[in-house]
Amino acid sequence: MFGGERDPQHVADERRWFAHELRATTHWQPDLALLRSVSTRIVVGIGEDSAEQECDRASRALTAALGIEPTMFPGGHTGFTEDPTAFATRLRTVLAGP
């Protein structure tokens, strides 16, 4: 569809992901009552460049349901691979706590 021909392995991997992994991911629902009851701080991270993508919307829905703010990280959905140094710097700050 975009970028020309894809190799057969990529097509097979994508087909498996859509048929098996994506379905389970999109139907899973967290136990909100349990999450609200824990004393441990919950951090829901979102890539700054992922605005309005599926993961961004799901993460924002979770933070809203828990009554917490999302924690923004540099990059997109896989910001840790895009710029590991910037991601690690932000992660260390987040883990150090408020």
N, CA, C and O atoms as a GROMACS GRO file, in nm:
protein
  392
    1MET      N    1   0.083  -0.119   0.000
    1MET     CA    2   0.000   0.000   0.000
    1MET      C    3   0.088   0.125   0.000
    1MET      O    4   0.066   0.217  -0.079
    2PHE      N    5   0.187   0.128   0.089
    2PHE     CA    6   0.279   0.241   0.094
    2PHE      C    7   0.420   0.186   0.082
    2PHE      O    8   0.451   0.081   0.139
    3GLY      N    9   0.505   0.254   0.010
    3GLY     CA   10   0.645   0.217   0.007
    3GLY      C   11   0.679   0.098  -0.080
    3GLY      O   12   0.789   0.043  -0.066
    4GLY      N   13   0.593   0.055  -0.168
    4GLY     CA   14   0.626  -0.053  -0.260
    4GLY      C   15   0.602  -0.192  -0.203
    4GLY      O   16   0.526  -0.211  -0.109
    5GLU      N   17   0.670  -0.287  -0.264
    5GLU     CA   18   0.651  -0.428  -0.227
    5GLU      C   19   0.709  -0.458  -0.090
    5GLU      O   20   0.810  -0.400  -0.049
    6ARG      N   21   0.643  -0.549  -0.020
    6ARG     CA   22   0.693  -0.594   0.110
    6ARG      C   23   0.738  -0.739   0.097
    6ARG      O   24   0.684  -0.814   0.016
    7ASP      N   25   0.836  -0.777   0.177
    7ASP     CA   26   0.883  -0.914   0.169
    7ASP      C   27   0.782  -1.007   0.235
    7ASP      O   28   0.707  -0.964   0.323
    8PRO      N   29   0.778  -1.134   0.195
    8PRO     CA   30   0.680  -1.230   0.246
    8PRO      C   31   0.682  -1.246   0.399
    8PRO      O   32   0.577  -1.264   0.460
    9GLN      N   33   0.800  -1.238   0.459
    9GLN     CA   34   0.807  -1.252   0.605
    9GLN      C   35   0.737  -1.137   0.675
    9GLN      O   36   0.667  -1.158   0.774
   10HIS      N   37   0.755  -1.016   0.625
   10HIS     CA   38   0.689  -0.900   0.683
   10HIS      C   39   0.537  -0.914   0.672
   10HIS      O   40   0.464  -0.883   0.766
   11VAL      N   41   0.491  -0.960   0.557
   11VAL     CA   42   0.347  -0.980   0.538
   11VAL      C   43   0.294  -1.084   0.635
   11VAL      O   44   0.188  -1.064   0.695
   12ALA      N   45   0.367  -1.194   0.652
   12ALA     CA   46   0.325  -1.300   0.745
   12ALA      C   47   0.325  -1.250   0.889
   12ALA      O   48   0.233  -1.280   0.965
   13ASP      N   49   0.428  -1.175   0.926
   13ASP     CA   50   0.435  -1.120   1.062
   13ASP      C   51   0.318  -1.026   1.089
   13ASP      O   52   0.256  -1.031   1.195
   14GLU      N   53   0.289  -0.941   0.992
   14GLU     CA   54   0.180  -0.846   1.007
   14GLU      C   55   0.045  -0.917   1.017
   14GLU      O   56  -0.040  -0.880   1.099
   15ARG      N   57   0.025  -1.018   0.936
   15ARG     CA   58  -0.099  -1.094   0.938
   15ARG      C   59  -0.120  -1.159   1.075
   15ARG      O   60  -0.230  -1.156   1.130
   16ARG      N   61  -0.013  -1.218   1.129
   16ARG     CA   62  -0.023  -1.281   1.261
   16ARG      C   63  -0.055  -1.176   1.368
   16ARG      O   64  -0.138  -1.201   1.456
   17TRP      N   65   0.010  -1.062   1.360
   17TRP     CA   66  -0.014  -0.956   1.459
   17TRP      C   67  -0.160  -0.912   1.457
   17TRP      O   68  -0.222  -0.902   1.563
   18PHE      N   69  -0.213  -0.887   1.340
   18PHE     CA   70  -0.353  -0.844   1.332
   18PHE      C   71  -0.450  -0.955   1.374
   18PHE      O   72  -0.551  -0.926   1.437
   19ALA      N   73  -0.420  -1.079   1.340
   19ALA     CA   74  -0.512  -1.190   1.367
   19ALA      C   75  -0.509  -1.235   1.512
   19ALA      O   76  -0.610  -1.281   1.564
   20HIS      N   77  -0.396  -1.223   1.579
   20HIS     CA   78  -0.383  -1.281   1.713
   20HIS      C   79  -0.350  -1.180   1.823
   20HIS      O   80  -0.418  -1.175   1.925
   21GLU      N   81  -0.248  -1.102   1.802
   21GLU     CA   82  -0.201  -1.014   1.909
   21GLU      C   83  -0.286  -0.889   1.925
   21GLU      O   84  -0.320  -0.852   2.038
   22LEU      N   85  -0.321  -0.823   1.817
   22LEU     CA   86  -0.399  -0.700   1.826
   22LEU      C   87  -0.535  -0.725   1.889
   22LEU      O   88  -0.581  -0.647   1.972
   23ARG      N   89  -0.601  -0.833   1.850
   23ARG     CA   90  -0.734  -0.865   1.901
   23ARG      C   91  -0.732  -0.878   2.054
   23ARG      O   92  -0.816  -0.819   2.123
   24ALA      N   93  -0.638  -0.952   2.107
   24ALA     CA   94  -0.630  -0.970   2.252
   24ALA      C   95  -0.600  -0.838   2.323
   24ALA      O   96  -0.653  -0.811   2.430
   25THR      N   97  -0.516  -0.759   2.262
   25THR     CA   98  -0.480  -0.631   2.323
   25THR      C   99  -0.599  -0.536   2.329
   25THR      O  100  -0.620  -0.470   2.430
   26THR      N  101  -0.677  -0.530   2.223
   26THR     CA  102  -0.786  -0.434   2.218
   26THR      C  103  -0.908  -0.478   2.298
   26THR      O  104  -0.995  -0.395   2.325
   27HIS      N  105  -0.916  -0.603   2.337
   27HIS     CA  106  -1.030  -0.650   2.416
   27HIS      C  107  -1.000  -0.658   2.565
   27HIS      O  108  -1.091  -0.677   2.645
   28TRP      N  109  -0.874  -0.643   2.603
   28TRP     CA  110  -0.836  -0.652   2.744
   28TRP      C  111  -0.879  -0.524   2.816
   28TRP      O  112  -0.867  -0.414   2.762
   29GLN      N  113  -0.929  -0.540   2.939
   29GLN     CA  114  -0.965  -0.424   3.020
   29GLN      C  115  -0.900  -0.437   3.156
   29GLN      O  116  -0.908  -0.543   3.219
   30PRO      N  117  -0.834  -0.332   3.202
   30PRO     CA  118  -0.768  -0.337   3.333
   30PRO      C  119  -0.871  -0.340   3.445
   30PRO      O  120  -0.984  -0.294   3.429
   31ASP      N  121  -0.831  -0.393   3.558
   31ASP     CA  122  -0.914  -0.394   3.677
   31ASP      C  123  -0.896  -0.258   3.746
   31ASP      O  124  -0.805  -0.240   3.827
   32LEU      N  125  -0.981  -0.163   3.712
   32LEU     CA  126  -0.967  -0.026   3.763
   32LEU      C  127  -0.978  -0.018   3.915
   32LEU      O  128  -0.904   0.057   3.978
   33ALA      N  129  -1.068  -0.096   3.974
   33ALA     CA  130  -1.083  -0.094   4.119
   33ALA      C  131  -0.954  -0.139   4.186
   33ALA      O  132  -0.910  -0.081   4.285
   34LEU      N  133  -0.894  -0.243   4.132
   34LEU     CA  134  -0.768  -0.293   4.187
   34LEU      C  135  -0.658  -0.189   4.171
   34LEU      O  136  -0.582  -0.163   4.265
   35LEU      N  137  -0.648  -0.132   4.053
   35LEU     CA  138  -0.545  -0.030   4.031
   35LEU      C  139  -0.564   0.090   4.123
   35LEU      O  140  -0.466   0.147   4.172
   36ARG      N  141  -0.687   0.130   4.146
   36ARG     CA  142  -0.712   0.244   4.235
   36ARG      C  143  -0.677   0.211   4.380
   36ARG      O  144  -0.648   0.302   4.459
   37SER      N  145  -0.679   0.084   4.416
   37SER     CA  146  -0.658   0.044   4.555
   37SER      C  147  -0.511   0.027   4.594
   37SER      O  148  -0.480   0.017   4.713
   38VAL      N  149  -0.420   0.023   4.497
   38VAL     CA  150  -0.280  -0.001   4.530
   38VAL      C  151  -0.216   0.125   4.587
   38VAL      O  152  -0.254   0.237   4.552
   39SER      N  153  -0.119   0.105   4.674
   39SER     CA  154  -0.051   0.220   4.732
   39SER      C  155   0.068   0.265   4.648
   39SER      O  156   0.123   0.373   4.668
   40THR      N  157   0.108   0.183   4.555
   40THR     CA  158   0.220   0.215   4.467
   40THR      C  159   0.178   0.320   4.365
   40THR      O  160   0.067   0.315   4.312
   41ARG      N  161   0.265   0.412   4.338
   41ARG     CA  162   0.238   0.515   4.237
   41ARG      C  163   0.230   0.449   4.099
   41ARG      O  164   0.318   0.372   4.062
   42ILE      N  165   0.127   0.480   4.026
   42ILE     CA  166   0.110   0.429   3.890
   42ILE      C  167   0.149   0.539   3.792
   42ILE      O  168   0.103   0.653   3.803
   43VAL      N  169   0.233   0.503   3.698
   43VAL     CA  170   0.277   0.596   3.595
   43VAL      C  171   0.233   0.539   3.460
   43VAL      O  172   0.266   0.426   3.427
   44VAL      N  173   0.160   0.618   3.385
   44VAL     CA  174   0.120   0.580   3.249
   44VAL      C  175   0.195   0.672   3.154
   44VAL      O  176   0.167   0.792   3.148
   45GLY      N  177   0.289   0.615   3.081
   45GLY     CA  178   0.372   0.694   2.991
   45GLY      C  179   0.315   0.702   2.850
   45GLY      O  180   0.259   0.605   2.798
   46ILE      N  181   0.332   0.820   2.790
   46ILE     CA  182   0.286   0.843   2.653
   46ILE      C  183   0.396   0.916   2.577
   46ILE      O  184   0.458   1.009   2.630
   47GLY      N  185   0.421   0.874   2.454
   47GLY     CA  186   0.517   0.944   2.369
   47GLY      C  187   0.461   1.077   2.323
   47GLY      O  188   0.348   1.084   2.274
   48GLU      N  189   0.538   1.181   2.337
   48GLU     CA  190   0.491   1.315   2.299
   48GLU      C  191   0.450   1.325   2.153
   48GLU      O  192   0.362   1.404   2.118
   49ASP      N  193   0.512   1.245   2.068
   49ASP     CA  194   0.482   1.251   1.925
   49ASP      C  195   0.373   1.151   1.884
   49ASP      O  196   0.352   1.127   1.765
   50SER      N  197   0.304   1.093   1.981
   50SER     CA  198   0.201   0.992   1.954
   50SER      C  199   0.060   1.046   1.966
   50SER      O  200  -0.035   0.969   1.976
   51ALA      N  201   0.044   1.177   1.967
   51ALA     CA  202  -0.087   1.238   1.989
   51ALA      C  203  -0.193   1.180   1.896
   51ALA      O  204  -0.174   1.168   1.775
   52GLU      N  205  -0.305   1.144   1.957
   52GLU     CA  206  -0.423   1.094   1.887
   52GLU      C  207  -0.407   0.955   1.826
   52GLU      O  208  -0.499   0.906   1.760
   53GLN      N  209  -0.294   0.890   1.846
   53GLN     CA  210  -0.280   0.753   1.800
   53GLN      C  211  -0.352   0.660   1.899
   53GLN      O  212  -0.386   0.701   2.010
   54GLU      N  213  -0.374   0.536   1.858
   54GLU     CA  214  -0.450   0.443   1.940
   54GLU      C  215  -0.392   0.428   2.081
   54GLU      O  216  -0.466   0.430   2.179
   55CYS      N  217  -0.263   0.411   2.090
   55CYS     CA  218  -0.201   0.394   2.222
   55CYS      C  219  -0.216   0.520   2.308
   55CYS      O  220  -0.239   0.511   2.429
   56ASP      N  221  -0.204   0.635   2.246
   56ASP     CA  222  -0.222   0.762   2.317
   56ASP      C  223  -0.364   0.771   2.372
   56ASP      O  224  -0.383   0.805   2.489
   57ARG      N  225  -0.462   0.740   2.289
   57ARG     CA  226  -0.603   0.749   2.334
   57ARG      C  227  -0.632   0.650   2.445
   57ARG      O  228  -0.701   0.683   2.542
   58ALA      N  229  -0.581   0.529   2.433
   58ALA     CA  230  -0.604   0.428   2.538
   58ALA      C  231  -0.537   0.468   2.668
   58ALA      O  232  -0.595   0.454   2.776
   59SER      N  233  -0.416   0.520   2.659
   59SER     CA  234  -0.343   0.562   2.779
   59SER      C  235  -0.411   0.680   2.847
   59SER      O  236  -0.417   0.686   2.970
   60ARG      N  237  -0.462   0.773   2.769
   60ARG     CA  238  -0.533   0.888   2.826
   60ARG      C  239  -0.666   0.845   2.890
   60ARG      O  240  -0.707   0.901   2.991
   61ALA      N  241  -0.732   0.747   2.830
   61ALA     CA  242  -0.855   0.696   2.890
   61ALA      C  243  -0.824   0.629   3.024
   61ALA      O  244  -0.899   0.645   3.120
   62LEU      N  245  -0.716   0.555   3.030
   62LEU     CA  246  -0.676   0.489   3.156
   62LEU      C  247  -0.642   0.593   3.262
   62LEU      O  248  -0.687   0.580   3.376
   63THR      N  249  -0.565   0.694   3.228
   63THR     CA  250  -0.530   0.795   3.328
   63THR      C  251  -0.654   0.870   3.376
   63THR      O  252  -0.665   0.902   3.495
   64ALA      N  253  -0.745   0.898   3.286
   64ALA     CA  254  -0.869   0.966   3.326
   64ALA      C  255  -0.950   0.878   3.421
   64ALA      O  256  -1.004   0.927   3.520
   65ALA      N  257  -0.958   0.749   3.392
   65ALA     CA  258  -1.033   0.657   3.477
   65ALA      C  259  -0.969   0.643   3.615
   65ALA      O  260  -1.038   0.620   3.714
   66LEU      N  261  -0.837   0.657   3.620
   66LEU     CA  262  -0.766   0.644   3.748
   66LEU      C  263  -0.754   0.777   3.820
   66LEU      O  264  -0.714   0.782   3.937
   67GLY      N  265  -0.788   0.886   3.752
   67GLY     CA  266  -0.776   1.018   3.814
   67GLY      C  267  -0.633   1.065   3.828
   67GLY      O  268  -0.600   1.136   3.922
   68ILE      N  269  -0.547   1.025   3.734
   68ILE     CA  270  -0.407   1.067   3.735
   68ILE      C  271  -0.374   1.134   3.602
   68ILE      O  272  -0.451   1.124   3.506
   69GLU      N  273  -0.262   1.201   3.599
   69GLU     CA  274  -0.217   1.266   3.475
   69GLU      C  275  -0.122   1.173   3.401
   69GLU      O  276  -0.044   1.102   3.464
   70PRO      N  277  -0.127   1.172   3.268
   70PRO     CA  278  -0.030   1.093   3.194
   70PRO      C  279   0.109   1.153   3.208
   70PRO      O  280   0.124   1.273   3.231
   71THR      N  281   0.209   1.071   3.194
   71THR     CA  282   0.348   1.115   3.199
   71THR      C  283   0.403   1.112   3.057
   71THR      O  284   0.405   1.008   2.991
   72MET      N  285   0.447   1.226   3.012
   72MET     CA  286   0.493   1.238   2.875
   72MET      C  287   0.642   1.204   2.864
   72MET      O  288   0.723   1.241   2.949
   73PHE      N  289   0.674   1.132   2.755
   73PHE     CA  290   0.811   1.095   2.725
   73PHE      C  291   0.847   1.146   2.586
   73PHE      O  292   0.758   1.163   2.503
   74PRO      N  293   0.975   1.170   2.560
   74PRO     CA  294   1.015   1.218   2.428
   74PRO      C  295   0.992   1.110   2.322
   74PRO      O  296   1.002   0.990   2.350
   75GLY      N  297   0.962   1.154   2.202
   75GLY     CA  298   0.945   1.061   2.090
   75GLY      C  299   0.802   1.014   2.076
   75GLY      O  300   0.710   1.071   2.134
   76GLY      N  301   0.788   0.910   1.997
   76GLY     CA  302   0.656   0.854   1.971
   76GLY      C  303   0.629   0.733   2.056
   76GLY      O  304   0.680   0.720   2.167
   77HIS      N  305   0.547   0.643   2.002
   77HIS     CA  306   0.507   0.522   2.074
   77HIS      C  307   0.628   0.437   2.112
   77HIS      O  308   0.626   0.369   2.215
   78THR      N  309   0.731   0.439   2.032
   78THR     CA  310   0.853   0.366   2.063
   78THR      C  311   0.970   0.462   2.082
   78THR      O  312   1.079   0.441   2.030
   79GLY      N  313   0.945   0.567   2.158
   79GLY     CA  314   1.045   0.669   2.183
   79GLY      C  315   1.173   0.616   2.244
   79GLY      O  316   1.280   0.675   2.225
   80PHE      N  317   1.164   0.508   2.317
   80PHE     CA  318   1.282   0.449   2.379
   80PHE      C  319   1.379   0.395   2.273
   80PHE      O  320   1.498   0.381   2.301
   81THR      N  321   1.329   0.364   2.152
   81THR     CA  322   1.418   0.320   2.045
   81THR      C  323   1.459   0.435   1.955
   81THR      O  324   1.564   0.430   1.891
   82GLU      N  325   1.377   0.539   1.950
   82GLU     CA  326   1.405   0.654   1.864
   82GLU      C  327   1.520   0.738   1.919
   82GLU      O  328   1.607   0.781   1.844
   83ASP      N  329   1.518   0.761   2.049
   83ASP     CA  330   1.623   0.839   2.115
   83ASP      C  331   1.640   0.784   2.257
   83ASP      O  332   1.587   0.841   2.353
   84PRO      N  333   1.714   0.673   2.270
   84PRO     CA  334   1.728   0.608   2.400
   84PRO      C  335   1.784   0.699   2.509
   84PRO      O  336   1.745   0.688   2.625
   85THR      N  337   1.874   0.788   2.473
   85THR     CA  338   1.935   0.877   2.573
   85THR      C  339   1.832   0.973   2.630
   85THR      O  340   1.823   0.989   2.752
   86ALA      N  341   1.753   1.036   2.545
   86ALA     CA  342   1.650   1.129   2.592
   86ALA      C  343   1.544   1.054   2.672
   86ALA      O  344   1.496   1.104   2.774
   87PHE      N  345   1.507   0.935   2.625
   87PHE     CA  346   1.408   0.855   2.697
   87PHE      C  347   1.460   0.817   2.836
   87PHE      O  348   1.388   0.829   2.934
   88ALA      N  349   1.585   0.771   2.843
   88ALA     CA  350   1.642   0.730   2.971
   88ALA      C  351   1.651   0.847   3.068
   88ALA      O  352   1.627   0.831   3.188
   89THR      N  353   1.686   0.964   3.017
   89THR     CA  354   1.692   1.083   3.102
   89THR      C  355   1.555   1.113   3.162
   89THR      O  356   1.544   1.138   3.282
   90ARG      N  357   1.453   1.110   3.080
   90ARG     CA  358   1.316   1.137   3.128
   90ARG      C  359   1.271   1.028   3.224
   90ARG      O  360   1.211   1.058   3.327
   91LEU      N  361   1.300   0.903   3.192
   91LEU     CA  362   1.261   0.792   3.278
   91LEU      C  363   1.325   0.803   3.416
   91LEU      O  364   1.258   0.781   3.516
   92ARG      N  365   1.452   0.838   3.422
   92ARG     CA  366   1.518   0.854   3.552
   92ARG      C  367   1.451   0.965   3.634
   92ARG      O  368   1.434   0.951   3.755
   93THR      N  369   1.414   1.073   3.568
   93THR     CA  370   1.344   1.183   3.637
   93THR      C  371   1.210   1.136   3.692
   93THR      O  372   1.176   1.165   3.806
   94VAL      N  373   1.135   1.063   3.609
   94VAL     CA  374   1.004   1.012   3.651
   94VAL      C  375   1.018   0.916   3.768
   94VAL      O  376   0.944   0.925   3.866
   95LEU      N  377   1.113   0.824   3.760
   95LEU     CA  378   1.130   0.724   3.865
   95LEU      C  379   1.180   0.784   3.996
   95LEU      O  380   1.155   0.729   4.104
   96ALA      N  381   1.251   0.898   3.987
   96ALA     CA  382   1.297   0.965   4.107
   96ALA      C  383   1.179   1.021   4.188
   96ALA      O  384   1.191   1.048   4.308
   97GLY      N  385   1.066   1.037   4.120
   97GLY     CA  386   0.944   1.080   4.190
   97GLY      C  387   0.926   1.229   4.194
   97GLY      O  388   1.014   1.308   4.160
   98PRO      N  389   0.805   1.263   4.239
   98PRO     CA  390   0.770   1.406   4.245
   98PRO      C  391   0.849   1.481   4.350
   98PRO      O  392   0.830   1.601   4.367
   0.00000   0.00000   0.00000
